Short mmCIF file of C-alpha atoms in Angstrom, two decimals:
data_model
loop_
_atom_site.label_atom_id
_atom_site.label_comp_id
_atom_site.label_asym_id
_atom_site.label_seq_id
_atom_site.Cartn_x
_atom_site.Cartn_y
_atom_site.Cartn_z
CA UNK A 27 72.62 15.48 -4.09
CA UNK A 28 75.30 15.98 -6.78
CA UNK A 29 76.10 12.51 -7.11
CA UNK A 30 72.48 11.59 -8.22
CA UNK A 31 72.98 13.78 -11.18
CA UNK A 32 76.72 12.34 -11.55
CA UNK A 33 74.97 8.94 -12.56
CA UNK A 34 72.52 10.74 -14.81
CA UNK A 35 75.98 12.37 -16.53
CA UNK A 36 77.63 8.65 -16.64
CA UNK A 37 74.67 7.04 -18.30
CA UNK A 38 74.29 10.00 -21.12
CA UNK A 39 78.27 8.90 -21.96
CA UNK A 40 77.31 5.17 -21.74
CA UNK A 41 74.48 6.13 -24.54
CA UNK A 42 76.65 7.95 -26.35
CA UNK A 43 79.41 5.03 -26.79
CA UNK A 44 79.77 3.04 -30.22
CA UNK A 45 77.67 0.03 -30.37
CA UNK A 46 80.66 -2.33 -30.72
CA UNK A 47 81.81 -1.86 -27.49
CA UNK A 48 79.94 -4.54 -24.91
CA UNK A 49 79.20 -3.01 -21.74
CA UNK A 50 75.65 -4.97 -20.60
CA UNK A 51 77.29 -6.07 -16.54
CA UNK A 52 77.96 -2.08 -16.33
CA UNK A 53 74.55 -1.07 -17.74
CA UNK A 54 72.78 -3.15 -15.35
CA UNK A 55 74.89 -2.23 -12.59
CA UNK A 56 74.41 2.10 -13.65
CA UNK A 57 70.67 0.68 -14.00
CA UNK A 58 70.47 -0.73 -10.53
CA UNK A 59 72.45 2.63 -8.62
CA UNK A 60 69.92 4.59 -10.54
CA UNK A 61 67.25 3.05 -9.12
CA UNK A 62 68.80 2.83 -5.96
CA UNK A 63 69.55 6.67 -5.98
CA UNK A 64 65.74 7.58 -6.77
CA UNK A 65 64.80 5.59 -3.53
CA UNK A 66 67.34 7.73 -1.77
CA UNK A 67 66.28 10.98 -3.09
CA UNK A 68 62.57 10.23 -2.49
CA UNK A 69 63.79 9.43 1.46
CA UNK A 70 65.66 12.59 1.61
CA UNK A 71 62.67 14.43 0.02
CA UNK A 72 60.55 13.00 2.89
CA UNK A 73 62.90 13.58 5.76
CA UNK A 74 62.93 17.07 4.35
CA UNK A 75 58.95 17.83 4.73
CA UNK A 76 59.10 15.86 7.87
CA UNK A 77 61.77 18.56 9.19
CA UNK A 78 59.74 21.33 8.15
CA UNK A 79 56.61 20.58 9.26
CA UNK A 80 57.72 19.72 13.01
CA UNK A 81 59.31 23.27 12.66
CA UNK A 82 56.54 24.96 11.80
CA UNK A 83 54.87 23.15 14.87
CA UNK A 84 57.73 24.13 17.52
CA UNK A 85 57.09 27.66 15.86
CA UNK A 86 53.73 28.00 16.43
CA UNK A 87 54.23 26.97 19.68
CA UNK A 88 56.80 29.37 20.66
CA UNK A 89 54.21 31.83 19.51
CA UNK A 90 51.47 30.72 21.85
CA UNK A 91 53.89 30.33 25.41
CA UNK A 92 55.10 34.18 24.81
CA UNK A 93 51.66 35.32 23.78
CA UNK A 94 51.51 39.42 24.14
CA UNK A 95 49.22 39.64 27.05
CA UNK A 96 45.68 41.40 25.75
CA UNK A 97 45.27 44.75 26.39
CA UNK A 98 41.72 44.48 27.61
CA UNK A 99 38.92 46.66 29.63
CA UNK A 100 38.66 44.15 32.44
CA UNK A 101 36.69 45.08 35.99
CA UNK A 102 38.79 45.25 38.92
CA UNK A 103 37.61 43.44 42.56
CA UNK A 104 37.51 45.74 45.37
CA UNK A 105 36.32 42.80 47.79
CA UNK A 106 32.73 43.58 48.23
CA UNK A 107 30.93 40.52 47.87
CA UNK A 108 28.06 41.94 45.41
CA UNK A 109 31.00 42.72 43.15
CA UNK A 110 32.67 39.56 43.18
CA UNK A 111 29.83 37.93 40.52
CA UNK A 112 29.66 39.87 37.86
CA UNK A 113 33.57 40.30 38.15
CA UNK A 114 33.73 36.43 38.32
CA UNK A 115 31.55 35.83 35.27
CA UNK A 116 33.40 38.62 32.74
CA UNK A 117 37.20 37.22 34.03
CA UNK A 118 35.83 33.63 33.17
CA UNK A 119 34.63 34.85 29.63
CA UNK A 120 37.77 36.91 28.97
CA UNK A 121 40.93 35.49 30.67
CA UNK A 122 39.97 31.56 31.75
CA UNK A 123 38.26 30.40 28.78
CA UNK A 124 41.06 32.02 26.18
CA UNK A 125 43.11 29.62 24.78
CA UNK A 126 46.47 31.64 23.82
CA UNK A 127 46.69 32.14 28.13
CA UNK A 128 48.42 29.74 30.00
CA UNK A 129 48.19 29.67 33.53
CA UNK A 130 51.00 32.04 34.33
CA UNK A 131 49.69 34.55 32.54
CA UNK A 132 45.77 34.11 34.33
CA UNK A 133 47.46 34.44 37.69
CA UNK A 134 49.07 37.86 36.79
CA UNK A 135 45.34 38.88 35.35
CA UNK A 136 43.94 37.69 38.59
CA UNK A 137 46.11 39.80 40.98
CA UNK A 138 46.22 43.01 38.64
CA UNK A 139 42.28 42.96 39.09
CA UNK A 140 42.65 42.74 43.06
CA UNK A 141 42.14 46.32 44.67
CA UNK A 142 41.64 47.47 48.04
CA UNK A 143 40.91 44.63 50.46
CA UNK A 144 40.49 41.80 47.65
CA UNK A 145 44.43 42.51 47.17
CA UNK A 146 45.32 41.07 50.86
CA UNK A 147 43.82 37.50 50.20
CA UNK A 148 46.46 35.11 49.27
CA UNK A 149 46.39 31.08 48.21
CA UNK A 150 48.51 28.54 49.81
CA UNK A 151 50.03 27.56 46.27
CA UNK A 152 50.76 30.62 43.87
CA UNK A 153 48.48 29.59 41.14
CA UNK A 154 45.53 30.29 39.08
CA UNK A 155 43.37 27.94 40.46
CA UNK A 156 43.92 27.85 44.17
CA UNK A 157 43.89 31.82 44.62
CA UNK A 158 40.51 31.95 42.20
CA UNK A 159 39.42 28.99 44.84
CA UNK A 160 40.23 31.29 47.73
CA UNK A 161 38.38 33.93 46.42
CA UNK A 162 35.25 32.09 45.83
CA UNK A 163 35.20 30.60 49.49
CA UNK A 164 35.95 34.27 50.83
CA UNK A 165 33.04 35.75 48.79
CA UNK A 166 30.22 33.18 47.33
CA UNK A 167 28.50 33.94 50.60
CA UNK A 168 24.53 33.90 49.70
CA UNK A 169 23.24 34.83 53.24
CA UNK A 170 25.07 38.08 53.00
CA UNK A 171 24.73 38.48 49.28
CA UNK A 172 20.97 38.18 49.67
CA UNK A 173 20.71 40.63 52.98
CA UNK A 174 22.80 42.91 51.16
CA UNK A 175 20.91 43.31 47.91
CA UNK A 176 17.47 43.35 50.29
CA UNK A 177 19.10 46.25 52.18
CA UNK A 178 20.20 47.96 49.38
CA UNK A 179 16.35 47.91 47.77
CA UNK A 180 15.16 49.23 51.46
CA UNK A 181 17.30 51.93 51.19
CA UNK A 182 17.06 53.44 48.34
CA UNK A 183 16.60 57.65 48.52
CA UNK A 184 13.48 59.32 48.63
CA UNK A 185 12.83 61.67 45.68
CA UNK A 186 11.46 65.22 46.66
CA UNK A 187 11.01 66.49 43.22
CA UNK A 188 10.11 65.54 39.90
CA UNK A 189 13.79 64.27 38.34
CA UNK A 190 13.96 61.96 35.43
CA UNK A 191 17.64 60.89 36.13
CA UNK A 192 17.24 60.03 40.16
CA UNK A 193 13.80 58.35 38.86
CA UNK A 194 16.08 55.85 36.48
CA UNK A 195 18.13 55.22 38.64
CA UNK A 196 16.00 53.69 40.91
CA UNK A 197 14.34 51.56 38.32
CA UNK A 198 18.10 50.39 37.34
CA UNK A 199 19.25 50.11 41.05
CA UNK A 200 15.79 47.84 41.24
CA UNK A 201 16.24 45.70 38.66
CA UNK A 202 20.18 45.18 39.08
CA UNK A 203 19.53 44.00 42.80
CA UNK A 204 16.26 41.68 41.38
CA UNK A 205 18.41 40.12 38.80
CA UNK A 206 21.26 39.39 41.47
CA UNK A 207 18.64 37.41 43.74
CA UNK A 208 16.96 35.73 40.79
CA UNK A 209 20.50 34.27 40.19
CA UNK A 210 20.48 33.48 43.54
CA UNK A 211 17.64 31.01 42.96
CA UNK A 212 15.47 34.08 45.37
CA UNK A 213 12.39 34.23 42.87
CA UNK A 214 9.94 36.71 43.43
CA UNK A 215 6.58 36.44 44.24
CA UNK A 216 2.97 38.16 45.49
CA UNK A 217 4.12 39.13 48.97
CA UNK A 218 7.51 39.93 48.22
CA UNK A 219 6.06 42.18 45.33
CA UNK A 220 3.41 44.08 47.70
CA UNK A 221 6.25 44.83 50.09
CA UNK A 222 8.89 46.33 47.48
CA UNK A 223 5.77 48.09 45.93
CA UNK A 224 5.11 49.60 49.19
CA UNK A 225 8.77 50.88 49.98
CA UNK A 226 9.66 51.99 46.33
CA UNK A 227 6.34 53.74 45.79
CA UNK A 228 6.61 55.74 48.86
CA UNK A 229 10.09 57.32 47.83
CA UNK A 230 9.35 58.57 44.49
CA UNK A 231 8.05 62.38 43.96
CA UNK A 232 4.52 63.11 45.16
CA UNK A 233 3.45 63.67 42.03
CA UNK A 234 4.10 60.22 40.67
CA UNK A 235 2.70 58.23 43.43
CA UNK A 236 -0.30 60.42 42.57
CA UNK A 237 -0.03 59.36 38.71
CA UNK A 238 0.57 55.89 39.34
CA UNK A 239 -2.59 55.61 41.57
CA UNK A 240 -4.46 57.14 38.59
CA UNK A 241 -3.39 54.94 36.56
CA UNK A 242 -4.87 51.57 38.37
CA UNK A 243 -8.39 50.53 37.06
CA UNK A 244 -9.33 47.82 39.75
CA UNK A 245 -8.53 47.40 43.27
CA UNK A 246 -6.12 44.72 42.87
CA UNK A 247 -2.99 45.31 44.26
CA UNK A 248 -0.85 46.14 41.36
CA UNK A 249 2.64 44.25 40.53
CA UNK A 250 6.20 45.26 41.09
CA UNK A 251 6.45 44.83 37.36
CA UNK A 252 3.48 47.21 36.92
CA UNK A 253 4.97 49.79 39.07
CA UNK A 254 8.46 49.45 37.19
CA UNK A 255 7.01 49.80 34.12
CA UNK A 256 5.23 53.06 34.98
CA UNK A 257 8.46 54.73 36.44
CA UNK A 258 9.81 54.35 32.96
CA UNK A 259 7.32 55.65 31.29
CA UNK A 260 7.06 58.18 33.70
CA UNK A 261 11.10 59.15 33.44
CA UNK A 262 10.55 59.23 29.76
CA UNK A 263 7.66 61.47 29.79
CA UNK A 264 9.88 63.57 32.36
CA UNK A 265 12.89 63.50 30.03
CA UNK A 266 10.89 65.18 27.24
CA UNK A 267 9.35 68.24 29.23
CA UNK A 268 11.87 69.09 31.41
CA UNK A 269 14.94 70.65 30.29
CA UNK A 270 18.43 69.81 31.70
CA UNK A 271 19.83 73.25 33.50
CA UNK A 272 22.31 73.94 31.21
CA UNK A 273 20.21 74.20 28.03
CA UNK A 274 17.93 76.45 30.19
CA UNK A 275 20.82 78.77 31.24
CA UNK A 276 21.76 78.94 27.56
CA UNK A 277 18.68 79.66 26.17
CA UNK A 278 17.65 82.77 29.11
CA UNK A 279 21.20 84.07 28.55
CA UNK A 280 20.58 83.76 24.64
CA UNK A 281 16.97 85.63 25.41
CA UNK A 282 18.60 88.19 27.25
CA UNK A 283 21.56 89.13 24.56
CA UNK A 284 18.64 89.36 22.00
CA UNK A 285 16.76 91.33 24.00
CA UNK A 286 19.57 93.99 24.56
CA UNK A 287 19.88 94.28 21.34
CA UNK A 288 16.63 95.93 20.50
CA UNK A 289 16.99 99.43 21.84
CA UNK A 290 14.51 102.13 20.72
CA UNK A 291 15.94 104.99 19.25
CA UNK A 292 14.33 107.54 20.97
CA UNK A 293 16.37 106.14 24.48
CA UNK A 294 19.51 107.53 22.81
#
């Protein structure tokens, strides 16, 4: 670039020559290599930005193929085939659809979640996509995912006593299994509600099957919903009079130190 300002030197000295001396052919010439020299700068000046702007693009890329891997809480897949949906549906929100992963990366998030027997299943090509392929033929079974979420409703434990935690459970064990079959496209309806109604309500505590049959004002057969929505009432009313075993063993042992502590004096 030094030469642009050597012209800009050369014409200050033609400027500064007496007015006697007749240089026009050189001024025009000095006029014509300035112009000439702008053009050149202003190329430069864009070849420049050019350069740095395709830099700044290989940079950014760069960044985005040696991405950090994310430290996240992601499920693992032990192979049972009620597990393999929800796992399926947080990996797609978290890994698949992120846009700083390329496919490498998925793959090595795919086999770190694999535990147990899901860890033996391999993929003819070591990809993303074919081992997430062989996983979903191996496990988007709905015959057994509906008889096992039926079985696991049939089976639930019988309650012997009056326990708010083991009653919530049930309602979440309930609803967990209903909401799996829903997605199934296994809707409920009358019959299948009178025949969950019957199992669940005859493996709660005595005393709420006798509540819940106080409860019912006509002789209609009551819903599942209905009966649901008393067993969390009734866990919440449970929850409020009953004490966990700890704060009872604190407060008799607190009773007990207090009640040491009051000695007549006459016993001494």
């Amino acid at each position: 670039m030094h030469w642009i300002f050597s012209l800009d030197i050369l014409q200050n000295d033609y400027c500064a020559l007496p007015d006697k001396v007749n240089l026009k052919d050189s001024l025009d010439t000095l006029s014509d290599l300035q112009e000439e020299a702008e053009e050149t700068k202003v190329s430069f000046l864009m070849l420049l930005s050019n350069y740095e702007s395709k830099k700044e693009t290989v940079n950014n890329t760069s960044k985005n193929n040696h991405v950090k891997l994310l430290d996240l809480p992601l499920s693992t897949f032990s192979g049972k085939f009620q597990e393999f949906e929800q796992f399926k549906l947080q990996f797609m929100n978290l890994i698949v659809n992120s846009p700083s992963l390329n496919e490498v990366q998925k793959l090595c998030y795919l086999k770190g979640a694999h535990k147990n027997k899901a860890s033996l299943i391999q993929s003819d090509q070591n990809t993303f996509d074919s081992l997430m392929k062989a996983l979903e033929v191996r496990h988007e079974n709905t015959r057994a995912l509906v008889d096992i979420h039926i079985a696991e409703i049939l089976s639930i434990n019988k309650l012997n006593s009056e326990n708010p935690s083991e009653i919530r459970s049930i309602v979440d064990k309930v609803r967990n299994h209903l909401r799996s079959l829903k997605n199934l496209n296994f809707e409920l309806n009358p019959l299948s509600d009178a025949i969950i109604l019957h199992v669940l309500s005859n493996e709660v505590d005595k005393e709420s099957q006798r509540l819940f049959h106080l409860s019912l004002t006509t002789t209609k057969v009551p819903s599942l919903d209905q009966f649901i929505s008393f067993l969390e009432l009734r866990w919440i009313q449970l929850e409020a009079v009953i004490k966990p075993p700890e704060i009872v063993a604190k407060n008799v042992s607190i009773k007990n130190k207090t009640t040491s502590g009051l000695i007549n004096p006459r016993w001494k």
